């Protein structure tokens, strides 16, 4: 078993309340979690268990940081996207986040959000983030198939659930990318990616994620199946 405070959010919350240095509490919790996962990996625990467990631990850390820095009534939501959204978080991977804001007053919490993002980096988290309103999500997803794919795999962490629900409804496959157009766009995306890596599977130093036959190809199959499956369920 992993012994870490990040699996017990109530204990982390108590530690924060009793500490005069919250940043140290967060840093220590992250360090402890990384060490616990490394120990389990070295003992032979399966990656299929450790990867989602790491995502779960980061979930808890981010939620506590959000509660520490954001107003309770914030018209915003913290959302995991991409690989992190599907609970696949490897050591060294970026923690991909989207901060979703209410369209009516997107600047309302700008100072708090700036503090929050700085705090993420101060803790030691490698965060990749976007800040968008629902309207901006629609615009970006229509324009960029990669954004649409990331949103498809999004997962609410904390904040206004209604915002997340509205965003999902507004950017769903039936609204922006029908199944046939999605497949065509992803196929073109794959073709261009192959060209960047010389369409080779046996380079001296292949990119195991992006090269032909790599992890990205497996993910593409999953994305196409998810989109097509959505329309099969609707029909």
C-alpha positions as semicolon CSV with decimal commas, in nm:
position;residue;x (nm);y (nm);z (nm)
1;X;0,000;0,000;0,000
2;X;0,103;0,360;-0,064
3;X;0,134;0,555;0,258
4;X;0,083;0,919;0,162
5;X;-0,121;1,212;0,282
6;X;-0,238;1,273;-0,076
7;X;-0,463;0,969;-0,050
8;X;-0,631;1,121;0,256
9;X;-0,750;1,474;0,163
10;X;-0,894;1,533;0,510
11;X;-0,551;1,484;0,668
12;X;-0,395;1,720;0,413
13;X;-0,663;1,978;0,488
14;X;-0,596;1,944;0,862
15;X;-0,221;1,985;0,809
16;X;-0,282;2,300;0,607
17;X;-0,504;2,450;0,875
18;X;-0,242;2,380;1,143
19;X;0,056;2,509;0,944
20;X;0,197;2,860;0,914
21;X;0,367;2,760;0,589
22;X;0,108;2,605;0,351
23;X;0,355;2,595;0,063
24;X;0,583;2,361;0,259
25;X;0,289;2,131;0,337
26;X;0,206;2,105;-0,034
27;X;0,568;2,051;-0,134
28;X;0,621;1,785;0,132
29;X;0,299;1,607;0,031
30;X;0,408;1,596;-0,334
31;X;0,757;1,477;-0,243
32;X;0,613;1,205;-0,021
33;X;0,374;1,089;-0,292
34;X;0,646;1,072;-0,558
35;X;0,869;0,873;-0,326
36;X;0,590;0,631;-0,238
37;X;0,511;0,567;-0,605
38;X;0,881;0,525;-0,690
39;X;0,916;0,269;-0,410
40;X;0,618;0,072;-0,537
41;X;0,752;0,081;-0,892
42;X;1,090;-0,051;-0,778
43;X;0,914;-0,331;-0,593
44;X;0,746;-0,439;-0,915
45;X;0,396;-0,302;-0,878
46;X;0,218;-0,285;-1,216
47;X;0,220;0,041;-1,408
48;X;-0,152;-0,008;-1,477
49;X;-0,210;0,057;-1,107
50;X;0,054;0,325;-1,046
51;X;-0,031;0,557;-1,336
52;X;-0,395;0,620;-1,235
53;X;-0,291;0,633;-0,870
54;X;-0,051;0,916;-0,950
55;X;-0,336;1,099;-1,124
56;X;-0,555;1,049;-0,818
57;X;-0,289;1,194;-0,590
58;X;-0,241;1,497;-0,812
59;X;-0,620;1,540;-0,820
60;X;-0,624;1,572;-0,443
61;X;-0,330;1,814;-0,440
62;X;-0,486;2,040;-0,703
63;X;-0,824;2,041;-0,531
64;X;-0,668;2,149;-0,202
65;X;-0,466;2,420;-0,378
66;X;-0,785;2,545;-0,546
67;X;-0,965;2,563;-0,212
68;X;-0,662;2,739;-0,063
69;X;-0,645;3,011;-0,331
70;X;-0,989;3,050;-0,489
71;X;-1,304;3,207;-0,340
72;X;-1,569;2,956;-0,238
73;X;-1,823;3,114;-0,474
74;X;-1,585;3,134;-0,771
75;X;-1,770;3,116;-1,103
76;X;-1,503;2,885;-1,240
77;X;-1,406;2,520;-1,264
78;X;-1,075;2,334;-1,268
79;X;-1,075;2,064;-1,535
80;X;-0,825;1,792;-1,621
81;X;-0,778;1,747;-1,997
82;X;-0,577;1,528;-2,232
83;X;-0,389;1,235;-2,086
84;X;-0,443;1,363;-1,735
85;X;-0,813;1,386;-1,810
86;X;-0,823;1,014;-1,883
87;X;-0,625;0,939;-1,563
88;X;-0,298;0,866;-1,744
89;X;-0,027;1,062;-1,566
90;X;0,331;0,940;-1,589
91;X;0,627;1,085;-1,396
92;X;0,756;1,378;-1,600
93;X;0,429;1,425;-1,789
94;X;0,273;1,769;-1,802
95;X;-0,036;1,810;-1,588
96;X;-0,278;1,942;-1,850
97;X;-0,548;2,167;-1,706
98;X;-0,821;2,394;-1,830
99;X;-0,969;2,663;-1,610
100;X;-1,324;2,721;-1,727
101;X;-1,479;3,061;-1,658
102;X;-1,830;3,199;-1,665
103;X;-1,893;3,392;-1,989
104;X;-2,065;3,677;-1,807
105;X;-1,761;3,806;-1,616
106;X;-1,443;3,618;-1,711
107;X;-1,212;3,875;-1,549
108;X;-1,378;3,849;-1,209
109;X;-1,123;3,610;-1,058
110;X;-0,814;3,704;-1,261
111;X;-0,603;3,792;-0,956
112;X;-0,694;3,472;-0,772
113;X;-0,622;3,263;-1,082
114;X;-0,283;3,426;-1,127
115;X;-0,199;3,339;-0,767
116;X;-0,326;2,984;-0,811
117;X;-0,119;2,915;-1,123
118;X;0,193;3,060;-0,961
119;X;0,124;2,844;-0,658
120;X;0,104;2,530;-0,874
121;X;0,456;2,599;-1,004
122;X;0,584;2,688;-0,656
123;X;0,461;2,350;-0,529
124;X;0,665;2,181;-0,799
125;X;0,392;2,080;-1,044
126;X;0,468;2,084;-1,418
127;X;0,140;2,238;-1,527
128;X;0,023;2,309;-1,879
129;X;-0,290;2,519;-1,871
130;X;-0,547;2,711;-2,068
131;X;-0,802;2,961;-1,935
132;X;-1,125;2,975;-2,137
133;X;-1,490;3,068;-2,124
134;X;-1,748;2,830;-2,269
135;X;-1,771;3,048;-2,580
136;X;-1,393;3,029;-2,623
137;X;-1,405;2,650;-2,581
138;X;-1,654;2,631;-2,869
139;X;-1,444;2,858;-3,091
140;X;-1,116;2,678;-3,021
141;X;-1,267;2,329;-3,052
142;X;-1,420;2,419;-3,391
143;X;-1,089;2,559;-3,510
144;X;-0,850;2,296;-3,375
145;X;-0,915;1,921;-3,371
146;X;-0,654;1,879;-3,095
147;X;-0,852;2,108;-2,864
148;X;-1,170;1,917;-2,945
149;X;-0,994;1,591;-2,859
150;X;-0,864;1,727;-2,528
151;X;-1,208;1,851;-2,433
152;X;-1,356;1,511;-2,518
153;X;-1,133;1,359;-2,250
154;X;-1,194;1,632;-1,993
155;X;-1,274;1,557;-1,631
156;X;-1,404;1,796;-1,365
157;X;-1,175;1,827;-1,064
158;X;-1,336;2,103;-0,859
159;X;-1,545;2,414;-0,903
160;X;-1,885;2,484;-1,060
161;X;-2,014;2,156;-1,200
162;X;-2,280;2,341;-1,401
163;X;-2,009;2,518;-1,604
164;X;-1,848;2,187;-1,690
165;X;-2,182;2,036;-1,792
166;X;-2,261;2,335;-2,014
167;X;-1,920;2,315;-2,178
168;X;-1,960;1,943;-2,250
169;X;-2,302;1,998;-2,404
170;X;-2,180;2,290;-2,617
171;X;-1,874;2,107;-2,752
172;X;-2,017;1,756;-2,793
173;X;-1,962;1,561;-3,116
174;X;-2,311;1,638;-3,248
175;X;-2,239;2,012;-3,213
176;X;-1,889;2,052;-3,357
177;X;-1,718;1,746;-3,505
178;X;-1,944;1,479;-3,662
179;X;-1,791;1,132;-3,664
180;X;-1,687;1,133;-4,031
181;X;-1,526;1,479;-4,013
182;X;-1,350;1,386;-3,689
183;X;-1,202;1,071;-3,846
184;X;-1,085;1,261;-4,155
185;X;-0,924;1,534;-3,944
186;X;-0,747;1,285;-3,715
187;X;-0,625;1,087;-4,017
188;X;-0,477;1,403;-4,167
189;X;-0,323;1,487;-3,829
190;X;-0,162;1,141;-3,819
191;X;-0,032;1,175;-4,175
192;X;0,137;1,506;-4,091
193;X;0,282;1,357;-3,772
194;X;0,431;1,065;-3,966
195;X;0,600;1,308;-4,203
196;X;0,763;1,489;-3,911
197;X;0,916;1,159;-3,802
198;X;1,018;1,049;-4,152
199;X;0,748;0,780;-4,161
200;X;0,995;0,544;-3,996
201;X;0,942;0,292;-3,716
202;X;1,306;0,192;-3,679
203;X;1,507;0,510;-3,631
204;X;1,813;0,487;-3,411
205;X;1,635;0,699;-3,150
206;X;1,262;0,669;-3,228
207;X;1,005;0,881;-3,052
208;X;0,800;0,609;-2,883
209;X;0,504;0,843;-2,846
210;X;0,484;1,024;-3,180
211;X;0,664;0,798;-3,433
212;X;0,461;0,559;-3,653
213;X;0,343;0,266;-3,443
214;X;0,391;0,459;-3,120
215;X;0,161;0,544;-2,833
216;X;-0,013;0,824;-3,023
217;X;-0,141;0,574;-3,280
218;X;-0,302;0,367;-3,006
219;X;-0,460;0,679;-2,861
220;X;-0,594;0,779;-3,202
221;X;-0,782;0,451;-3,230
222;X;-0,938;0,518;-2,891
223;X;-1,042;0,872;-2,985
224;X;-1,207;0,764;-3,310
225;X;-1,392;0,480;-3,135
226;X;-1,519;0,719;-2,865
227;X;-1,651;0,965;-3,122
228;X;-1,807;0,700;-3,344
229;X;-1,951;0,521;-3,040
230;X;-2,123;0,843;-2,932
231;X;-2,315;0,861;-3,258
232;X;-2,400;0,490;-3,251
233;X;-2,558;0,541;-2,908
234;X;-2,752;0,842;-3,035
235;X;-2,889;0,658;-3,339
